[in-house]
Short mmCIF file of C-alpha atoms in Angstrom, two decimals:
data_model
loop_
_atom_site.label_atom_id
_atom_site.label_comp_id
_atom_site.label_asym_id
_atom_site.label_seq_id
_atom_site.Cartn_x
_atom_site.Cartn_y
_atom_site.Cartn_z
CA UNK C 114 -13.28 42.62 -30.17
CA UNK C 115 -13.27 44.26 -33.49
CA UNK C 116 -16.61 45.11 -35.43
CA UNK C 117 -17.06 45.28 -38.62
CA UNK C 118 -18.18 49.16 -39.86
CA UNK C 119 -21.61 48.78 -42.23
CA UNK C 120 -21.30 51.78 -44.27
CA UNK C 121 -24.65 53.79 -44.75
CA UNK C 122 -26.92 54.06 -47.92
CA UNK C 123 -25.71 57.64 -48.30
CA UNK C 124 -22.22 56.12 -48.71
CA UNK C 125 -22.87 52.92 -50.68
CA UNK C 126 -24.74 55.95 -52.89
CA UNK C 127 -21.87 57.78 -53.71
CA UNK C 128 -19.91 54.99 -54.60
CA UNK C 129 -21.76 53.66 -56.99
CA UNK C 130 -22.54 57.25 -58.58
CA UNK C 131 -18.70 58.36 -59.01
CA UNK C 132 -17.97 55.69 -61.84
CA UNK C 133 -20.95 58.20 -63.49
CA UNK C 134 -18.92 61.74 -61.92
CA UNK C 135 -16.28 60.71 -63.58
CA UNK C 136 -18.06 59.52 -66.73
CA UNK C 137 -19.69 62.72 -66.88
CA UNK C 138 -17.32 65.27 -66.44
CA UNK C 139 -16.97 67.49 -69.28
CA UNK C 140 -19.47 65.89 -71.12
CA UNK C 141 -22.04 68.33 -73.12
CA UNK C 142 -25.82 67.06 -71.91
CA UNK C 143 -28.94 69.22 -73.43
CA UNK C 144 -32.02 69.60 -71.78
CA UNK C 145 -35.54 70.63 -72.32
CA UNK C 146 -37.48 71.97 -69.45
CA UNK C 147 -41.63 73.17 -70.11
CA UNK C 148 -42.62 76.51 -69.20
CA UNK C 149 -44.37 74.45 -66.29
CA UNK C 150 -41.35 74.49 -64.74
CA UNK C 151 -40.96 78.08 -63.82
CA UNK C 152 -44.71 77.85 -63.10
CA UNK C 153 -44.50 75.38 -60.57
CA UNK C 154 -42.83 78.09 -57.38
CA UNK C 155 -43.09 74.31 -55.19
CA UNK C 156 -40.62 72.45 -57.48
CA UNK C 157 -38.35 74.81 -59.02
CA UNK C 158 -36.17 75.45 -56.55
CA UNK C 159 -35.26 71.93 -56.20
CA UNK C 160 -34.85 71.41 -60.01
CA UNK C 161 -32.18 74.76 -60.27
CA UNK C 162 -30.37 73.16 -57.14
CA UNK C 163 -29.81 69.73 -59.31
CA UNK C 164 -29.08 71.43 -62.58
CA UNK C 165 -26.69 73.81 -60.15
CA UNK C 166 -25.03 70.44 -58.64
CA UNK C 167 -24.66 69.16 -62.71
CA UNK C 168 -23.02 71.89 -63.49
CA UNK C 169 -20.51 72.27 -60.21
CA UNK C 170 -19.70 68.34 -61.51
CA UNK C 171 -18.32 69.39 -64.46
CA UNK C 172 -21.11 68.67 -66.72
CA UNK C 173 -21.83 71.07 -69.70
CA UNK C 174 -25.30 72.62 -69.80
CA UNK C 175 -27.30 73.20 -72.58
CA UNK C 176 -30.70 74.06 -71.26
CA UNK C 177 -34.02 75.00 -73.61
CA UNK C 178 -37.13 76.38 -71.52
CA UNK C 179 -40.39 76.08 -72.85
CA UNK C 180 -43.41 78.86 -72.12
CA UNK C 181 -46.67 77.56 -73.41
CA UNK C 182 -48.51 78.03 -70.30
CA UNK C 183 -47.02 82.02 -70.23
CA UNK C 184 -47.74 82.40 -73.74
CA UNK C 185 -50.88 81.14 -72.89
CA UNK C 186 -51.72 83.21 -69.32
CA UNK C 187 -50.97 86.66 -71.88
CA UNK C 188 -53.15 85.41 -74.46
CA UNK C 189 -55.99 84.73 -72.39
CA UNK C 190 -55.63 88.18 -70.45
CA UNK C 191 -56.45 89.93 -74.46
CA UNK C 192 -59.39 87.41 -74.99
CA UNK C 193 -57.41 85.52 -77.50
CA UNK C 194 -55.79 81.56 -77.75
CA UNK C 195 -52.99 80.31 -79.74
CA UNK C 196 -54.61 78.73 -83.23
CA UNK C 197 -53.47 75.07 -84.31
CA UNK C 198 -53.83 73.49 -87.90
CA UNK C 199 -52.77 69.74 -88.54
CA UNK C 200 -51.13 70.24 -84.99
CA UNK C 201 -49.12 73.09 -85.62
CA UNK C 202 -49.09 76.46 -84.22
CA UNK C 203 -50.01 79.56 -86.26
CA UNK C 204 -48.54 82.92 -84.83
CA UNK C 205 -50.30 85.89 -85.63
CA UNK C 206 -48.36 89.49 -84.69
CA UNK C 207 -50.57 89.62 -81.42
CA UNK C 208 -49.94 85.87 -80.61
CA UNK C 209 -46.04 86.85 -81.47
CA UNK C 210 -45.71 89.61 -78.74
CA UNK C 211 -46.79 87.34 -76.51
CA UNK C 212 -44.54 84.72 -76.96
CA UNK C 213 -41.80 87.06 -77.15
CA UNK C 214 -42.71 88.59 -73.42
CA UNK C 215 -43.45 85.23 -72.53
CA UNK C 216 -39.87 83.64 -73.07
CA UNK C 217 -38.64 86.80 -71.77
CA UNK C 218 -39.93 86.52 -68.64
CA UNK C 219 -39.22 82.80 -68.25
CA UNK C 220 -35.39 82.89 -69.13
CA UNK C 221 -35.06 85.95 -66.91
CA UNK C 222 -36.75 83.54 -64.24
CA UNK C 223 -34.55 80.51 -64.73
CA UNK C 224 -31.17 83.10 -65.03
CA UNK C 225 -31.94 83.96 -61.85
CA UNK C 226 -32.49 81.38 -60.21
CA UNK C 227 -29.36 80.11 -61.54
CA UNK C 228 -27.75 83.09 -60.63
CA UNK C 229 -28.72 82.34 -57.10
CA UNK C 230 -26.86 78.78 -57.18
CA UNK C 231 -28.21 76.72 -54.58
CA UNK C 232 -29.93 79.06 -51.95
CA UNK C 233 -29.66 77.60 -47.84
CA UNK C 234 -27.90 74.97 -48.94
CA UNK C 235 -23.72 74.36 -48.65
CA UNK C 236 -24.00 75.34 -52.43
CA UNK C 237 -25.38 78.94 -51.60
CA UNK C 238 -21.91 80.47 -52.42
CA UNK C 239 -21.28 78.70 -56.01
CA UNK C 240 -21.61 81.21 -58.35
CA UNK C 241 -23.13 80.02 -62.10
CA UNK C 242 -22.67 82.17 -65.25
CA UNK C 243 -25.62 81.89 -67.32
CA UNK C 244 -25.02 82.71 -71.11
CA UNK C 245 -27.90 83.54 -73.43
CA UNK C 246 -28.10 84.99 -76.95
CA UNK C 247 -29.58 84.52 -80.49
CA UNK C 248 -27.65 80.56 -81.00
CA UNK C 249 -30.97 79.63 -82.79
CA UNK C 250 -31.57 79.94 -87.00
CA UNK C 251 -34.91 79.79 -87.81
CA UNK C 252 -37.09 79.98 -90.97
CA UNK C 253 -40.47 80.52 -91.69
CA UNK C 254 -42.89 77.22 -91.80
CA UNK C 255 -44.70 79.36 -94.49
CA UNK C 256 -47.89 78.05 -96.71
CA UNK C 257 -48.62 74.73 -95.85
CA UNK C 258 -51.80 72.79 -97.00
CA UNK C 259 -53.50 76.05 -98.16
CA UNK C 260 -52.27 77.60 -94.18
CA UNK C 261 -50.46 80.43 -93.94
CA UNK C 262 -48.37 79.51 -90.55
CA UNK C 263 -46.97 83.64 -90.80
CA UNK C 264 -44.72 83.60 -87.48
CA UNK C 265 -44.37 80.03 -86.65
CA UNK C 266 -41.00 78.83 -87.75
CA UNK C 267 -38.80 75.99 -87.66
CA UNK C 268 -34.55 75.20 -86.81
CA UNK C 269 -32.49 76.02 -89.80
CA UNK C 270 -29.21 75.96 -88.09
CA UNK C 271 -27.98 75.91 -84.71
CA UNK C 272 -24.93 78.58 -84.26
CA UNK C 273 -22.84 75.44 -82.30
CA UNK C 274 -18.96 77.72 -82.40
CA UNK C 275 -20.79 80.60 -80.25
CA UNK C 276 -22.25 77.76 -78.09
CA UNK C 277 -19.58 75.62 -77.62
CA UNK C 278 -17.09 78.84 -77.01
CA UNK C 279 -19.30 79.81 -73.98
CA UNK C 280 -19.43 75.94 -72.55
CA UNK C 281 -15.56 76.46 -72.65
CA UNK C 282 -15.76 79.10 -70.38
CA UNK C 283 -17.72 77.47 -68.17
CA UNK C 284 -21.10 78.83 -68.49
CA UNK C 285 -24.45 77.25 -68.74
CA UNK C 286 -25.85 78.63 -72.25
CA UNK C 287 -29.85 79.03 -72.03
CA UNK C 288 -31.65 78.82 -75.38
CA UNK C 289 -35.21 80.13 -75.25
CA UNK C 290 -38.44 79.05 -77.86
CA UNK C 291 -37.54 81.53 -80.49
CA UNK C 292 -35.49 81.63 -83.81
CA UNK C 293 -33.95 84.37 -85.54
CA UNK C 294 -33.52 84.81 -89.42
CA UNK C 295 -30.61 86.66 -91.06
CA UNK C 296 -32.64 88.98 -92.66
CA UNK C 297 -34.15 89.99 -88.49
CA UNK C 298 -37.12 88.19 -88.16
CA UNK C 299 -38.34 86.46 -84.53
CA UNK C 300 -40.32 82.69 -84.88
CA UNK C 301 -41.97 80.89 -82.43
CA UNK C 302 -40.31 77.85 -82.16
CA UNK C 303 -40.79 74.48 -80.53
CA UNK C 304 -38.47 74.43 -77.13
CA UNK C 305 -38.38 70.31 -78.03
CA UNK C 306 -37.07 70.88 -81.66
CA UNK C 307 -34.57 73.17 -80.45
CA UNK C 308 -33.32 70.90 -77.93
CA UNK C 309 -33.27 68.16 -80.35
CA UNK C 310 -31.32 70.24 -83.26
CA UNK C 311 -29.08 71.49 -80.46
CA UNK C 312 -28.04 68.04 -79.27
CA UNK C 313 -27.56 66.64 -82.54
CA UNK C 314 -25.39 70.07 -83.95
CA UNK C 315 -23.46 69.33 -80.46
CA UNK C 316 -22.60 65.85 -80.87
CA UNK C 317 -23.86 66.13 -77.29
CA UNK C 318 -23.16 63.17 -74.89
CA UNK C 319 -27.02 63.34 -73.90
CA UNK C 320 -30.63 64.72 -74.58
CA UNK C 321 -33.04 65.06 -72.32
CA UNK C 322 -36.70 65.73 -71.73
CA UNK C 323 -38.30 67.06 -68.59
CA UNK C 324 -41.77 65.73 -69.25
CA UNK C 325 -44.73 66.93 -67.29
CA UNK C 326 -46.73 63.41 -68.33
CA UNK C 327 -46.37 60.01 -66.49
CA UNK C 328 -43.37 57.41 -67.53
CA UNK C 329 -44.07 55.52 -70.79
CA UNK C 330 -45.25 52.40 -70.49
CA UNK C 331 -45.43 48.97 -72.23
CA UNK C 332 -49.28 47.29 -72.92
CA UNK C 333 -49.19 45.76 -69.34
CA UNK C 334 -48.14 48.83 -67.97
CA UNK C 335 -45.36 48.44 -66.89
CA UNK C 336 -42.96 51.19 -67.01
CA UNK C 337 -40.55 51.29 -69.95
CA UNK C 338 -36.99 51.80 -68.38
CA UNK C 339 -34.59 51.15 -71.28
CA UNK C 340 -35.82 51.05 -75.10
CA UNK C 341 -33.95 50.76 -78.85
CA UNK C 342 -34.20 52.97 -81.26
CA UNK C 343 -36.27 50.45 -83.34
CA UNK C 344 -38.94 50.35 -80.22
CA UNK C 345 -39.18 53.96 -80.37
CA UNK C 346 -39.97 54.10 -83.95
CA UNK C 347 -42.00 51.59 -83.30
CA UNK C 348 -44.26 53.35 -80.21
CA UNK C 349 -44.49 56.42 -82.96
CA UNK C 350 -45.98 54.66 -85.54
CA UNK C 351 -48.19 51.80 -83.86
CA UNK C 352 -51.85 52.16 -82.96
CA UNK C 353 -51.03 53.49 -79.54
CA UNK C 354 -51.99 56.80 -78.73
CA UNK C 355 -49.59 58.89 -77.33
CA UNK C 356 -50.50 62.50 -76.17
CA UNK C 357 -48.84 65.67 -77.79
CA UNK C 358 -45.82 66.07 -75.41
CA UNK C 359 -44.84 62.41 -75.45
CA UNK C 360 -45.04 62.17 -79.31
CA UNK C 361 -43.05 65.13 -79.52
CA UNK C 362 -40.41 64.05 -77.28
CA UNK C 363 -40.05 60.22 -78.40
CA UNK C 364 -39.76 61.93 -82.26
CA UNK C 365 -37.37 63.84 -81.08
CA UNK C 366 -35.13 61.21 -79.42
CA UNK C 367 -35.53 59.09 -82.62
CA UNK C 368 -34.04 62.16 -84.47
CA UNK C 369 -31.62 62.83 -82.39
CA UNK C 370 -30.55 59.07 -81.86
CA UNK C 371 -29.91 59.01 -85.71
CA UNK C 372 -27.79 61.84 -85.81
CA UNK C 373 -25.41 60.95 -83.59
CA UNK C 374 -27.09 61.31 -79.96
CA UNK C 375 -26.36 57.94 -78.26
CA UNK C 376 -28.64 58.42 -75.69
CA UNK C 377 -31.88 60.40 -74.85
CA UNK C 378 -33.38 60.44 -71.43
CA UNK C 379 -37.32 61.04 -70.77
CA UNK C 380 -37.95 62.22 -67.36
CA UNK C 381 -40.98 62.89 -65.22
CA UNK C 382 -40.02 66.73 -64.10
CA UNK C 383 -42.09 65.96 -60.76
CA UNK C 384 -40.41 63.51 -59.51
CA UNK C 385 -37.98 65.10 -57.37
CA UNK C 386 -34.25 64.20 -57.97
CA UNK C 387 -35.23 62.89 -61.16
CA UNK C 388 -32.57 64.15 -62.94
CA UNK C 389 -29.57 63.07 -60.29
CA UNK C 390 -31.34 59.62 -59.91
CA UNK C 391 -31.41 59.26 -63.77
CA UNK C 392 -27.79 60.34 -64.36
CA UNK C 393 -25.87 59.05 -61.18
CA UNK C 394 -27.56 55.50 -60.92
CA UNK C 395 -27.33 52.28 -63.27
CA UNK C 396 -31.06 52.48 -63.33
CA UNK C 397 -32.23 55.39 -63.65
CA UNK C 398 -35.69 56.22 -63.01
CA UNK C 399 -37.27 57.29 -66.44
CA UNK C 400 -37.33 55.97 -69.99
CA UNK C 401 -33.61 55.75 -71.94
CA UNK C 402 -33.85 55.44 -75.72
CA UNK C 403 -30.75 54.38 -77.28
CA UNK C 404 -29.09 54.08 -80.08
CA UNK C 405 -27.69 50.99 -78.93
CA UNK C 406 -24.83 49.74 -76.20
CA UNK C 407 -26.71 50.45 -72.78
CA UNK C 408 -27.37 46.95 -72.71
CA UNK C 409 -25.69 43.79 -74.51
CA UNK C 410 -25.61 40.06 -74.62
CA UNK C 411 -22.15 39.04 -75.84
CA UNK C 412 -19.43 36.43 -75.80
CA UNK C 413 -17.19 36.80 -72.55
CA UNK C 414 -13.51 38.04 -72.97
CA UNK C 415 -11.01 37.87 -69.93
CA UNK C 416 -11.82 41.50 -69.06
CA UNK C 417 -15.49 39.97 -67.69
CA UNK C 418 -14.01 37.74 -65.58
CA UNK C 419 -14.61 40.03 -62.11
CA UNK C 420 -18.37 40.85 -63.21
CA UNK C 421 -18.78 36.78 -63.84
CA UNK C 422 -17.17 36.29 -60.63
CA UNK C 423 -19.54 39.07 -58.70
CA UNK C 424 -22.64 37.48 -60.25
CA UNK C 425 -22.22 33.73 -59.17
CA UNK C 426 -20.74 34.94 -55.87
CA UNK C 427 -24.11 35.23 -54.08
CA UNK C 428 -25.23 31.96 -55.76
CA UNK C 429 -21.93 30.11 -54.80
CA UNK C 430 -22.15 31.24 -51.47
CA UNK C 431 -26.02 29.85 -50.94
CA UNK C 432 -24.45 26.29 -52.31
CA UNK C 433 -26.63 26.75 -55.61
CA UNK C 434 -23.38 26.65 -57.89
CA UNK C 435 -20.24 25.32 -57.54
CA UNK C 436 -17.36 27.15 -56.60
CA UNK C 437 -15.01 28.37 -59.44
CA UNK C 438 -11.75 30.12 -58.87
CA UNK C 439 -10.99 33.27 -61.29
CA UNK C 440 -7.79 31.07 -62.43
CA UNK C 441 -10.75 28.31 -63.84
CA UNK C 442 -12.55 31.50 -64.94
CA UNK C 443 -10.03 32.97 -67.27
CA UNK C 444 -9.23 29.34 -68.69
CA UNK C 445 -13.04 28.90 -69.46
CA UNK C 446 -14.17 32.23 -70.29
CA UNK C 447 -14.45 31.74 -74.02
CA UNK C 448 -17.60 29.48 -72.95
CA UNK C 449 -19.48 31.82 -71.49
CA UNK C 450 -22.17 34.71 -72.58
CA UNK C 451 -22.79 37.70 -70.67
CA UNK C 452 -25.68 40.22 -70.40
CA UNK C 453 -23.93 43.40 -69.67
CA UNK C 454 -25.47 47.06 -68.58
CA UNK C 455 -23.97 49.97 -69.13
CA UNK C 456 -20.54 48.59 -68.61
CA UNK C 457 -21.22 45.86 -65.76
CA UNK C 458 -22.36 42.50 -66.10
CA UNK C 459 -25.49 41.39 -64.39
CA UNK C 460 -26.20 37.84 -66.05
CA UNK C 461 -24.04 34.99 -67.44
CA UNK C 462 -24.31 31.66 -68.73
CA UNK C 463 -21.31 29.17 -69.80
CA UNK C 464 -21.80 26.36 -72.57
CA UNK C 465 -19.03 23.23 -72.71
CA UNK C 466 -19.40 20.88 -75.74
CA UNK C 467 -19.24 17.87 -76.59
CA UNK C 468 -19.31 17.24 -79.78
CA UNK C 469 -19.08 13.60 -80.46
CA UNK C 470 -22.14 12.81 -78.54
CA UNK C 471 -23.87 15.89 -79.77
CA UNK C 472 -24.66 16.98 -76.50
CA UNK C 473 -23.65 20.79 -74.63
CA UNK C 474 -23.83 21.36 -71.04
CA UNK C 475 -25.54 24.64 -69.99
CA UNK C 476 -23.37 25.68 -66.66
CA UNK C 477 -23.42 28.86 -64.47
CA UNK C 478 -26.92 30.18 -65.52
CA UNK C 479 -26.52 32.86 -62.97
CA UNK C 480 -28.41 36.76 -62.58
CA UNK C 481 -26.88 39.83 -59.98
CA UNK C 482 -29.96 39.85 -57.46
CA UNK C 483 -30.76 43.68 -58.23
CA UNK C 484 -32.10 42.11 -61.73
CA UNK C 485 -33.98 38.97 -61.06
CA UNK C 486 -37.35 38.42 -62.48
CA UNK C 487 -36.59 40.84 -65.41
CA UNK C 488 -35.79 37.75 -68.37
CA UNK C 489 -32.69 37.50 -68.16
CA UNK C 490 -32.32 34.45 -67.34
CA UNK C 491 -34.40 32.90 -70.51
CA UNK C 492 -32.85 35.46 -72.66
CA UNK C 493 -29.66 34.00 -72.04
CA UNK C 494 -30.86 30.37 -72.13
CA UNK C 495 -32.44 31.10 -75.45
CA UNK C 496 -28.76 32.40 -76.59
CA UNK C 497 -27.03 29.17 -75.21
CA UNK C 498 -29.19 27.35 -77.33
CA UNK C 499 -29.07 28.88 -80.23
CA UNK C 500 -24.98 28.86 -79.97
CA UNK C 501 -25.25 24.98 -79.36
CA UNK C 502 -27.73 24.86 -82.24
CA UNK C 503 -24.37 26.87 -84.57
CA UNK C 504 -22.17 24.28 -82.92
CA UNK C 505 -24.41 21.39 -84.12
CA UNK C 506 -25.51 19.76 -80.63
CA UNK C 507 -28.72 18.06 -80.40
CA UNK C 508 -29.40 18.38 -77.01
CA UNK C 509 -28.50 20.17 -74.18
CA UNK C 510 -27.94 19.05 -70.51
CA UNK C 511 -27.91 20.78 -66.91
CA UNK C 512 -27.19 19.93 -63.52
CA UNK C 513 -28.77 21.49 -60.79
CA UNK C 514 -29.67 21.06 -57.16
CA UNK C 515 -32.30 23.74 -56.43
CA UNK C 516 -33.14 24.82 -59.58
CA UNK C 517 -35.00 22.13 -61.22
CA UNK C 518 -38.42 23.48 -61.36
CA UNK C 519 -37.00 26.27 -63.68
CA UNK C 520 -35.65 24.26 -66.16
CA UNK C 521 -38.31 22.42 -66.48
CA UNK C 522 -41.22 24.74 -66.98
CA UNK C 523 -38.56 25.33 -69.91
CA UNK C 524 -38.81 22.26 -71.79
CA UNK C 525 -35.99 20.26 -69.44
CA UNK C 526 -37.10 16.86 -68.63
CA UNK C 527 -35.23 14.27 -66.39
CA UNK C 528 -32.44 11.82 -67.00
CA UNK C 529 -29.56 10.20 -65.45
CA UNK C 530 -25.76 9.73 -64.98
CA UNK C 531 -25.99 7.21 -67.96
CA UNK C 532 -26.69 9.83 -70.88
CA UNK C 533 -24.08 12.30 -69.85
CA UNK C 534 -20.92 12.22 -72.17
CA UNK C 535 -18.18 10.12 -70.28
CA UNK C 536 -16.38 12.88 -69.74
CA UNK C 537 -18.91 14.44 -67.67
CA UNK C 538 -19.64 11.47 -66.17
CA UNK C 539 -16.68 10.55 -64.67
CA UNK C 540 -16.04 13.62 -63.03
CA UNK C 541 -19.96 13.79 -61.53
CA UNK C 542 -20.27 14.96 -57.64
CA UNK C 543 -22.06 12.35 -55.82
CA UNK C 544 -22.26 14.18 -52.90
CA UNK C 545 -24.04 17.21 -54.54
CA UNK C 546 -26.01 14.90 -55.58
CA UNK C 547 -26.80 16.98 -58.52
CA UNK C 548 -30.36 16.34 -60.64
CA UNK C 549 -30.06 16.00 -64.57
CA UNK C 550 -31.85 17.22 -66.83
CA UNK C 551 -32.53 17.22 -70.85
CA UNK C 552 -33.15 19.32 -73.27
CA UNK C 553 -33.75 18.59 -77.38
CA UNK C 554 -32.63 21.32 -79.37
CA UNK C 555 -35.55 21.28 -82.77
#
């Protein structure tokens, strides 16, 4: 007797993350890693292993580190703080030789560690060339409001041949928070802002933020997995408050997703794996902020016809939909709509008119399991009735044998093989024995 082999979640894994290897591969992704990172002796280790396995997979580094809590440690040690005004730092000589030591120590920590590639692990051996230098233009913030910010600068231009010419070679280029001017001056610059200049100069696939906060979150608090760039700008200028780091960050994806960035990822550093989870999964695990195409609810065209067919599968098979063949699929497909992520589809929904009674039938209202309970489903309803609305139809109509309660906390309310268009009705399934039901389109 033969059995049937059940392959293991580590396999089912890898399958479904080498669409995203391939995707990947040779694509330039920037990220911004806090000083809190080299800090944290637990944690790091595990974050150089994943940036270490990035690299190995062909992706193109671009990392910025951060060093406010180091700037901060050699501060306190001579009895003195970093001074804000209107939220912006001002950086006295003193308060400039320590953030100079400060990033000097961190990027020699993180070039090490790199340097190390993945240490007891079947990595150990991969060597990683680490590539540093002065990539970063800066100028002064100068006199602003009356404030004198002396060495606190900002990005004038990001040196993206010298960059890009190391990337070539392989090498993962390490930016630190400081900016040079022509004329041989050092500013203390903000790691985010360099990391968002630096994506955007690098048309770079990806941005993304190592955040030492929670995940953002909607008013119910639920966490916010995929927003628009129009939600974004939204968050950043509502009444919510948002603390320093997360303001920073979201203004910099909005930047960076209007100057050509397509997507920016916010990630909880903490959470270990964070990074491989975000990049190597459909779903990810922190907030995406797009500039729009992650997700997208669209006419079908032929080339949907597998997805539809691997979303009503599960429902055909529990004897909640009737069975179409892919044949009746391709000669139908201009009826439906399709809610598709990130290249799959996870939701459809078919309408067939008939005109001369002004009625439309809503057919295969279906959702992939994985993304129940998240609106799709009324999201696409409210599409097929607006596209019956376009095509003039005064009502809609559904048949359903299990689904009836759902249709009609939506407005559906009973009727019978009478109403239905003749065409319908003649071709009606007494032994599904299928319920009707009505809808009036205002």
């Amino acid at each position: 007797m033969s059995k049937t082999a059940t392959s293991s979640p580590n396999i089912a894994w890898f399958r479904n993350a080498a669409p995203y290897i391939n995707a990947h591969r040779g694509r330039t992704f920037v990220i911004c890693i806090g000083g809190e990172a080299a800090a944290d002796v637990e944690r790091l280790p595990e974050l150089v292993h994943d940036l270490a396995l990035l690299a190995t997979l062909g992706v193109r580094l671009v990392l910025i580190h951060g060093a406010r809590p180091q700037i901060e440690e050699r501060l306190r040690a001579e009895n003195r703080e970093l001074h804000y005004v209107n939220g912006l730092r001002v950086t006295d000589a003193t308060a400039l030789r320590a953030v100079v030591a400060a990033a000097a120590s961190v990027r020699v920590e993180f070039e090490a560690r790199l340097s190390m590639g993945a240490a007891n692990t079947p990595m150990s051996g991969v060597r990683l060339s680490v590539a540093s230098g002065n990539h970063v233009v800066a100028k002064p913030l100068g006199v602003r409001d009356g404030v004198d910010y002396q060495h606190t600068g900002e990005v004038r231009r990001i040196d993206t041949g010298a960059i890009r010419a190391q990337l070539e070679l392989g090498q993962i280029v390490l930016l630190s928070p400081l900016g040079y001017s022509p004329t041989g001056e050092v500013f203390n610059l903000s790691a985010s802002e360099i990391a968002t200049a630096a994506a955007c100069a690098l048309r770079a696939e990806k941005l993304i933020f190592l955040e030492e906060t929670g995940t953002l979150r909607d008013s119910r608090r639920r966490p916010l997995r995929q927003i628009g760039l129009a939600e974004a700008q939204a968050l950043l200028h509502g009444r919510r408050r948002l603390g320093e780091e997360s303001r920073a960050h979201l203004q910099g994806a909005v930047d960076a997703c209007l100057n050509g960035v397509r997507r920016v990822h916010l990630l909880e550093r903490r959470i270990d794996g964070a990074l491989l989870h975000e990049l190597y999964t459909r779903d990810g695990i922190g907030t995406l902020i797009s500039a729009g195409g992650y997700e997208d609810l669209r006419p079908a065209t032929i080339d949907d016809v597998g997805g539809i067919l691997a979303v009503i599968a599960p429902m055909e098979a529990e004897g909640i939909l009737v069975r179409r063949s892919r044949e009746q699929l391709e000669l139908e497909v201009n009826h439906f709509s399709v809610r598709e992520r990130d290249g799959m589809v996870i939701a459809c929904a078919a309408l067939y008119g008939y005109p001369d009674e002004g009625l439309g039938e809503l057919a295969c209202l279906a959702v992939a399991p994985d993304y129940r309970h998240q609106g799709h489903g009324d999201e696409l309803l409210a599409h097929i009735e607006q596209r019956a609305r376009e095509q003039s139809l005064r009502r809609l109509f559904v048949l359903t044998t299990r689904t009836a309660h759902w249709f009609r906390e939506r407005g559906f309310a009973p009727g019978d093989i009478g109403e239905l268009p003749m065409a319908k009705r003649t071709l009606y399934n007494y032994q599904r024995n299928s319920r009707i039901f009505f809808k009036a389109l205002g």
